[in-house]
Short mmCIF file of C-alpha atoms and ligand atoms in Angstrom, two decimals:
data_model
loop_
_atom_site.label_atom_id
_atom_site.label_comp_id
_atom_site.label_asym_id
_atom_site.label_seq_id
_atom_site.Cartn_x
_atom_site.Cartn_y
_atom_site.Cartn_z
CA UNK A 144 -11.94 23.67 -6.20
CA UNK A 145 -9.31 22.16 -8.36
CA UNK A 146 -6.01 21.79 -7.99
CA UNK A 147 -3.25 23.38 -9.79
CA UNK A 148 -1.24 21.91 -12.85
CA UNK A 149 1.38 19.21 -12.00
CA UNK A 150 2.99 16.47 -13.98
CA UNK A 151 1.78 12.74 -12.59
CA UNK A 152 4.73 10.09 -12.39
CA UNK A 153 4.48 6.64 -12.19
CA UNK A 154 8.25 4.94 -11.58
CA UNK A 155 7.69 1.41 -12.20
CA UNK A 156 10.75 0.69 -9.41
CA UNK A 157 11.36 1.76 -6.33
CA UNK A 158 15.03 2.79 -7.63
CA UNK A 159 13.19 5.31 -10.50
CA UNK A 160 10.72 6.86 -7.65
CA UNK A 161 14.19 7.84 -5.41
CA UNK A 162 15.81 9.10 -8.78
CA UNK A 163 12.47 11.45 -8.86
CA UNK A 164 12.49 12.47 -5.51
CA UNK A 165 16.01 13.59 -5.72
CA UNK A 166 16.22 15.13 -9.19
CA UNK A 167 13.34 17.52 -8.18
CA UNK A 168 13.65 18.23 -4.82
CA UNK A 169 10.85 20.21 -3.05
CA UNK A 170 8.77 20.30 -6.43
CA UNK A 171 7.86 16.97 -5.93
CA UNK A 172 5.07 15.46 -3.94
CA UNK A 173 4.70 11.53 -3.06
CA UNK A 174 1.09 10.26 -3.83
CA UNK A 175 -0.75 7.19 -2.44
CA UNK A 176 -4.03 7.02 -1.82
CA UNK A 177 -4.11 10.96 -1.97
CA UNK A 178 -7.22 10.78 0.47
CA UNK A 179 -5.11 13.88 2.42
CA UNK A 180 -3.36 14.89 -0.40
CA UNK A 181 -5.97 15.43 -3.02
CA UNK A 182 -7.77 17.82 -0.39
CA UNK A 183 -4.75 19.80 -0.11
CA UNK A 184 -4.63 20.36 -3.75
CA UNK A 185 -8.12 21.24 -4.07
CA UNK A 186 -7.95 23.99 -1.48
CA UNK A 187 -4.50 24.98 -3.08
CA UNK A 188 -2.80 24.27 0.22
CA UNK A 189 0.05 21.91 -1.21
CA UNK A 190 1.06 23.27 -4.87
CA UNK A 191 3.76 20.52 -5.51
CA UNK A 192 4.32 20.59 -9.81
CA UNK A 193 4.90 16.99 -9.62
CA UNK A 194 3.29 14.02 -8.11
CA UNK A 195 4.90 10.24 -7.86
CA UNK A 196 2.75 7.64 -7.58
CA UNK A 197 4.21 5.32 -5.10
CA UNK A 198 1.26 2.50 -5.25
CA UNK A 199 2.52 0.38 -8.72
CA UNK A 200 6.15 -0.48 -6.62
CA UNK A 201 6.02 -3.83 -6.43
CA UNK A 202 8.78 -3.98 -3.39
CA UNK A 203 6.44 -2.24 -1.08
CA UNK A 204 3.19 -3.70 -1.63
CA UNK A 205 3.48 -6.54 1.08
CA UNK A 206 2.68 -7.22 4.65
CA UNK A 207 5.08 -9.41 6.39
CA UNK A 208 6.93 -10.53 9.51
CA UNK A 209 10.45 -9.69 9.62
CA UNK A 210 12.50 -9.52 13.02
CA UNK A 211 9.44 -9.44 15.43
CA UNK A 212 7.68 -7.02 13.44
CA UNK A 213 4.79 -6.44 11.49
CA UNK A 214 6.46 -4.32 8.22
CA UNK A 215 3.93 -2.47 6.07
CA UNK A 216 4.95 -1.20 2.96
CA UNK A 217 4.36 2.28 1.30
CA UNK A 218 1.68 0.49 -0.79
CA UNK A 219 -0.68 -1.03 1.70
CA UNK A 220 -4.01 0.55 1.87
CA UNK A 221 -5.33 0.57 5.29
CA UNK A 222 -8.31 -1.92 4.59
CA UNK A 223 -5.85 -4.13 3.78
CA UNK A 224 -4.47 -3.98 6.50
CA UNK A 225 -7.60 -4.10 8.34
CA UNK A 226 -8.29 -7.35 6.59
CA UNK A 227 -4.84 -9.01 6.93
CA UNK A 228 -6.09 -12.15 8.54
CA UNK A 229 -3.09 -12.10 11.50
CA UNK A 230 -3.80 -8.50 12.20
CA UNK A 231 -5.63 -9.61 15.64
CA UNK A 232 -3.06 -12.27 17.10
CA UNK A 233 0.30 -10.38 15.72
CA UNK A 234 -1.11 -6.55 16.53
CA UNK A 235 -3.98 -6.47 18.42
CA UNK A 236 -3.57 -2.59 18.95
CA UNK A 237 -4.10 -2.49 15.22
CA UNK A 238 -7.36 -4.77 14.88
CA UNK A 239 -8.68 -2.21 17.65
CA UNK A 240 -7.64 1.38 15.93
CA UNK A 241 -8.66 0.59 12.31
CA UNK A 242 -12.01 0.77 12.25
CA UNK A 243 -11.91 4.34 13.67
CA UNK A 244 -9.96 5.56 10.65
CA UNK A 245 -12.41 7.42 8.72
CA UNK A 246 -14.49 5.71 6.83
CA UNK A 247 -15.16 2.19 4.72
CA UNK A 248 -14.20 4.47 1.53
CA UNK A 249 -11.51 6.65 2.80
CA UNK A 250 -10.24 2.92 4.07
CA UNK A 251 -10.29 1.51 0.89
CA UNK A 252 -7.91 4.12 -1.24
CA UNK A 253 -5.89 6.17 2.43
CA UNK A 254 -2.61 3.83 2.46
CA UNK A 255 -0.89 3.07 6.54
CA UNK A 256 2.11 4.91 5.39
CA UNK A 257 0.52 7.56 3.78
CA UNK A 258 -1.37 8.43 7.08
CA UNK A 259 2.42 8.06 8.79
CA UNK A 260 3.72 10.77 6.62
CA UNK A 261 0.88 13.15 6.92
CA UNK A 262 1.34 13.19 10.51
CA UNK A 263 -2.00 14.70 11.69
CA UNK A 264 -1.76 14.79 15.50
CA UNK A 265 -5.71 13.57 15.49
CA UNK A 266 -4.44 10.15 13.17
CA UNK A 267 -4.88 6.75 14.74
CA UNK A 268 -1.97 5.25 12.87
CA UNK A 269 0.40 7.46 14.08
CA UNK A 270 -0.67 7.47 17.41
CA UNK A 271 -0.98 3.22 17.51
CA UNK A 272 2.89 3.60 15.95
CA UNK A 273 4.07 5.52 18.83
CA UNK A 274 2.23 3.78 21.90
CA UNK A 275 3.54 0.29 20.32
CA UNK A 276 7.24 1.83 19.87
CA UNK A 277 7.41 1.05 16.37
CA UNK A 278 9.80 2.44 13.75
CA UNK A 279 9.97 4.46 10.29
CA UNK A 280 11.79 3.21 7.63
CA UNK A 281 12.90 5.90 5.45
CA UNK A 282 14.51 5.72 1.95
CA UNK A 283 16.52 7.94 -0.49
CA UNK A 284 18.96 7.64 -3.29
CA UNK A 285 21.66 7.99 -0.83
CA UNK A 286 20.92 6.07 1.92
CA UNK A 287 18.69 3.91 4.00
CA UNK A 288 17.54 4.70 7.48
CA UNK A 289 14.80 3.67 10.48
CA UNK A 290 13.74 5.97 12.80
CA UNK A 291 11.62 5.14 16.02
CA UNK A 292 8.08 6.58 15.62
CA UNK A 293 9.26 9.07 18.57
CA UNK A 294 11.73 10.64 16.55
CA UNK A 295 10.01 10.73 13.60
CA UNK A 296 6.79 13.15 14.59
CA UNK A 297 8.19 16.20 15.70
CA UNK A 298 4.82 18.35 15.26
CA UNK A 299 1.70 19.40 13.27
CA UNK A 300 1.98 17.55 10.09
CA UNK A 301 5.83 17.30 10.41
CA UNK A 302 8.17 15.27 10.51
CA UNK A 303 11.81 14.44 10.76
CA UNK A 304 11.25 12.77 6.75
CA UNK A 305 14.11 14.88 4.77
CA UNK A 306 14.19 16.67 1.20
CA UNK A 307 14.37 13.58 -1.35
CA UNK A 308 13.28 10.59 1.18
CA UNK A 309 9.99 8.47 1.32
CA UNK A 310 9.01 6.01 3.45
CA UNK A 311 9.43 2.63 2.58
CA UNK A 312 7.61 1.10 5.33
CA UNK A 313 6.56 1.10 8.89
CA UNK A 314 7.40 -1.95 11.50
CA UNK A 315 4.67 -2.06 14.01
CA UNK A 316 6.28 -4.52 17.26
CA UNK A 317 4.23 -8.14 17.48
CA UNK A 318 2.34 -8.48 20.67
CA UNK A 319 4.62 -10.19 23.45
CA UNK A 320 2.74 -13.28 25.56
CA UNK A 321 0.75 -11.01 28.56
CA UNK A 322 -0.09 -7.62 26.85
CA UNK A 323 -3.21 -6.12 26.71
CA UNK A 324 -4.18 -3.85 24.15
CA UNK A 325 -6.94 -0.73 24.42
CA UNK A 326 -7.70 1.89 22.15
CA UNK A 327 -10.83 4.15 22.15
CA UNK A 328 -11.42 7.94 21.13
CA UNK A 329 -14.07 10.83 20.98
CA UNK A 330 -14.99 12.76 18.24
CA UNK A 331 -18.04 13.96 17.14
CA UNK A 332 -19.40 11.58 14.87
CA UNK A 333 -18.02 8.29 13.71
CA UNK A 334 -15.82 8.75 10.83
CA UNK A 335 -14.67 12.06 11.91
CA UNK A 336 -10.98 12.98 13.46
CA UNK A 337 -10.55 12.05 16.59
CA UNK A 338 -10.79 14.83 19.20
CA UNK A 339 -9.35 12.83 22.04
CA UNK A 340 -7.76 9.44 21.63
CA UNK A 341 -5.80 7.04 23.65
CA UNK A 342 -4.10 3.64 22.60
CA UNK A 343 -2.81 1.49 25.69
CA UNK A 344 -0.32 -1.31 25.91
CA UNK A 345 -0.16 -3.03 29.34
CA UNK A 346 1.62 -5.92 30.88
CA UNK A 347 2.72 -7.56 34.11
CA UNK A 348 5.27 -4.78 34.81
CA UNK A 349 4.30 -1.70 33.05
CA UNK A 350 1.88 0.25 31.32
CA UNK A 351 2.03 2.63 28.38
CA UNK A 352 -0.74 5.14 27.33
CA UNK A 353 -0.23 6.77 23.65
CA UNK A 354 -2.55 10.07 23.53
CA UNK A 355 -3.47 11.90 20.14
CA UNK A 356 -5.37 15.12 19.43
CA UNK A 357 -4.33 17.13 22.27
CA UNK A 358 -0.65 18.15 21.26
CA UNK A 359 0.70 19.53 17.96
CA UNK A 360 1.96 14.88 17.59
CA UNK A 361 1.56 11.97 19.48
CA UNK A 362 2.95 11.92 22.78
CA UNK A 363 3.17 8.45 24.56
CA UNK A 364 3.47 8.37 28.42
CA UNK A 365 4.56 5.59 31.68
CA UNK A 366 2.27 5.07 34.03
CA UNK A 367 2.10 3.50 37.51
CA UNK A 368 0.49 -0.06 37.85
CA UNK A 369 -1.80 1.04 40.41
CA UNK A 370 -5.75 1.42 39.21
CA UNK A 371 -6.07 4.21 42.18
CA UNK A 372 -5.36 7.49 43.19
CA UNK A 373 -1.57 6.93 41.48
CA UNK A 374 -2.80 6.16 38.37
CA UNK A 375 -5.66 9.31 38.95
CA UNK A 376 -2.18 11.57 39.89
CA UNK A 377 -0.35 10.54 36.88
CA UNK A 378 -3.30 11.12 34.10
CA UNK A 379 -3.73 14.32 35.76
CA UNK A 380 -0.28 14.99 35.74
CA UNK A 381 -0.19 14.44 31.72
CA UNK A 382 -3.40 15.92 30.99
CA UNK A 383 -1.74 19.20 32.08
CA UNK A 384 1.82 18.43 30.84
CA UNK A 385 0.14 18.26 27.07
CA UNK A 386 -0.19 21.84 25.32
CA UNK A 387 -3.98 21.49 24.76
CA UNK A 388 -5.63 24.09 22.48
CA UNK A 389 -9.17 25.53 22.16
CA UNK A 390 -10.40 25.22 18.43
CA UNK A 391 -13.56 24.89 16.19
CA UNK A 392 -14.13 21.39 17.84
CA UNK A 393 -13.54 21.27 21.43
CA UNK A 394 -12.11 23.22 24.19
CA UNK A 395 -8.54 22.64 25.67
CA UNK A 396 -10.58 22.13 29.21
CA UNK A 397 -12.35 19.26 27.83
CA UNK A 398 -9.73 17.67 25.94
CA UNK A 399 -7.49 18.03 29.55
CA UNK A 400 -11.10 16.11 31.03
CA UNK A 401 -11.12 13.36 28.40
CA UNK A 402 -7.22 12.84 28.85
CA UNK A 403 -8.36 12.05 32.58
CA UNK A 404 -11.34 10.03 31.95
CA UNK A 405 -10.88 8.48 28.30
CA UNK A 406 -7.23 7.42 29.76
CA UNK A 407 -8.29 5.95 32.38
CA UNK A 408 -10.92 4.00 30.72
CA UNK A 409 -8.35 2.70 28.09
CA UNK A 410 -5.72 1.67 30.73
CA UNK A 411 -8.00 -0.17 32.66
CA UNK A 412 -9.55 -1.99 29.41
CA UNK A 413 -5.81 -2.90 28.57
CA UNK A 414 -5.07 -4.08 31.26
CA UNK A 415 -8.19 -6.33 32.10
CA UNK A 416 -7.11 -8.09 28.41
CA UNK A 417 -3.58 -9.13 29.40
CA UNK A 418 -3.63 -12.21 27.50
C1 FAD U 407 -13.44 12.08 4.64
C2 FAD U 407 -12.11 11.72 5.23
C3 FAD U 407 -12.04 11.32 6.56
C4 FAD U 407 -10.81 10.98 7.11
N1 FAD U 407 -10.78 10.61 8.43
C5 FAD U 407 -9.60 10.23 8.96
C6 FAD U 407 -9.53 9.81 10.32
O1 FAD U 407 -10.52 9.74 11.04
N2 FAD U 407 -8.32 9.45 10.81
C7 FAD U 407 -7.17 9.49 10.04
O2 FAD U 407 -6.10 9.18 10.53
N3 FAD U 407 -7.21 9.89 8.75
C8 FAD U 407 -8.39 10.24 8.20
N4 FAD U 407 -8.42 10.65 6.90
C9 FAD U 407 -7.16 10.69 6.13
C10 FAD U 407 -6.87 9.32 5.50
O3 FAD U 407 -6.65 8.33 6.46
C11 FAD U 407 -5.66 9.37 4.58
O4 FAD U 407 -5.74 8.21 3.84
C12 FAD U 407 -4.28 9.42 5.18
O5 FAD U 407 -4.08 10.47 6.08
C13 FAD U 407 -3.24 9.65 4.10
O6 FAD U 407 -2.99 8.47 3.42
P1 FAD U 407 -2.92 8.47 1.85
O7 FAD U 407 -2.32 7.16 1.47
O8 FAD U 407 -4.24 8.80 1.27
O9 FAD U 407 -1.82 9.61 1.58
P2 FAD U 407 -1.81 10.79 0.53
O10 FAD U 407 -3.03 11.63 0.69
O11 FAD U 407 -1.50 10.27 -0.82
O12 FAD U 407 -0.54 11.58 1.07
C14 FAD U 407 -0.62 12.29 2.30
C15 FAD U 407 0.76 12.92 2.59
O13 FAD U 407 1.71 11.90 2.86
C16 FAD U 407 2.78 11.94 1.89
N5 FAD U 407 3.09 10.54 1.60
C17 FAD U 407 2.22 9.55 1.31
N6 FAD U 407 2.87 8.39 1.21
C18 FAD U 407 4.18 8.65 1.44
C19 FAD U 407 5.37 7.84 1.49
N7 FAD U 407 5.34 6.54 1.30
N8 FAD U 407 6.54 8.45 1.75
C20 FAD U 407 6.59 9.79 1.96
N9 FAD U 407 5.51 10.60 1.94
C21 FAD U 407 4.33 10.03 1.68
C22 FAD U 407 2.24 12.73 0.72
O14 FAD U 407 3.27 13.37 0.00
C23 FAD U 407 1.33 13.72 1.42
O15 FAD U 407 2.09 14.77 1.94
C24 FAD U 407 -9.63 11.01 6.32
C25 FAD U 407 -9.70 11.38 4.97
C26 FAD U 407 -10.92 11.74 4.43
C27 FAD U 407 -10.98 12.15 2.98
#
């Protein structure tokens, strides 16, 4: 299919892309590497009539450190990312969830923010965003804001992003000394959506499991330290506490099972790293 007619902008500043956002309200759209939103288009389920091009901003086409954070601007691809030489020292969470994103190709053009925006409760960014409490950092012409990644997805491909804003980057927390980091997932063949997946941070004194693909967002979740019956209890617990669905690609029943099993597997893996 193709999509329908809209007008392409390219603001050269970040300044000019704001001015477009908030001139045309809901008739504009936000491209980067359109590997969601070109779909959408396609199969006529997005009919914005224009696009801005957010990837020729210079301001928000680094990686840096800033404030104990990793900041990734709107115009990082992800295999940038994934080759960012620091990526396994400063977010080790990161170095472990890339490689699941889709594939080499969808890599190459899909941009970090991008996937933040789109929100799919399967994604692997969002989901490594919430279990590492990072933050959102939202811009319009009015103002400037950051939001913490759990008050940011609020459901299936939404978010609390309003009329006119973009985001300008996302701040993903450096490791701390002692953390291990897990992250593993099930779908059905590499490359595909994840049908289950977990992301774990773990330390001396806690231990945080981040599930995706089972609720309509992320949903990130305390556990106890023990590796026994306690920590059997609690995935239990959240396995049931999640509103898992039945759909084309698994069964809420098994997606409950692999909340148990998977999240078990990815605590224990984080915590036998603590570095
Ligand atoms: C074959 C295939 C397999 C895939 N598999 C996976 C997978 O396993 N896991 C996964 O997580 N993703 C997967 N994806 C999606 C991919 O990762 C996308 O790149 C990503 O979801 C969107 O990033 P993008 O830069 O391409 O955004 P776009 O497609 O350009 O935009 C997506 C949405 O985000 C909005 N948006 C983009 N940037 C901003 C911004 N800075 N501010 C505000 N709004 C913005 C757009 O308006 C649009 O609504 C797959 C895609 C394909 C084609």
């Amino acid at each position: 299919m193709k999509p329908p007619a809209f007008e392409f902008l390219r603001p050269e500043t970040t300044d000019e892309a704001l001015d477009a956002l908030h001139r045309l309200g809901d008739e504009a759209r936000v491209i980067a590497g359109g590997q969601s939103l070109v779909p959408m288009l396609n199969m006529r389920l997005a009919r914005p009539s224009v696009l801005v091009d957010v990837m020729c901003l210079p301001a928000l086409a680094s990686i840096r450190e800033e404030q104990g954070a990793v900041v990734v601007g709107a115009g990082v691809r992800q295999a940038v990312l994934e080759r960012w030489p620091q990526l396994s020292c400063k977010v080790p969470l990161l170095a472990k969830a890339m490689g699941w994103i889709g594939h080499v190709q969808t890599r190459s053009r899909g941009t970090v923010c991008g996937s933040v925006a789109h929100a799919d409760p399967s994604a692997e960014l969002p989901l490594s965003l919430v279990a590492l409490k990072g933050s959102v950092r939202l811009a319009s012409r009015r103002k400037k804001r950051t939001l913490a990644a759990s008050d940011f997805f609020l459901g299936m491909m939404s978010t609390a992003m309003a009329e006119g804003e973009m985001i300008e980057a996302v701040c993903f927390p450096v490791a701390g000394s002692g953390t291990g980091h897990a992250f593993r997932e099930i779908g059905r063949r590499h490359g595909d959506f994840a049908i289950v997946a977990c992301a774990a941070v773990a330390d001396e004194n806690s231990t945080t499991l981040a599930i995706a693909g089972v609720d309509d967002h992320p949903r990130r979740f305390d556990l106890p330290q023990d590796d026994g019956d306690g920590l059997d209890d609690a995935l239990n617990d959240i396995a049931w506490s999640l509103n898992a669905r039945d759909d084309l690609h698994a069964s809420a029943r098994y997606r409950r099972e692999l909340v148990r099993r998977l999240g078990r597997e990815t605590v224990m893996e984080a915590r036998a790293c603590r570095r």
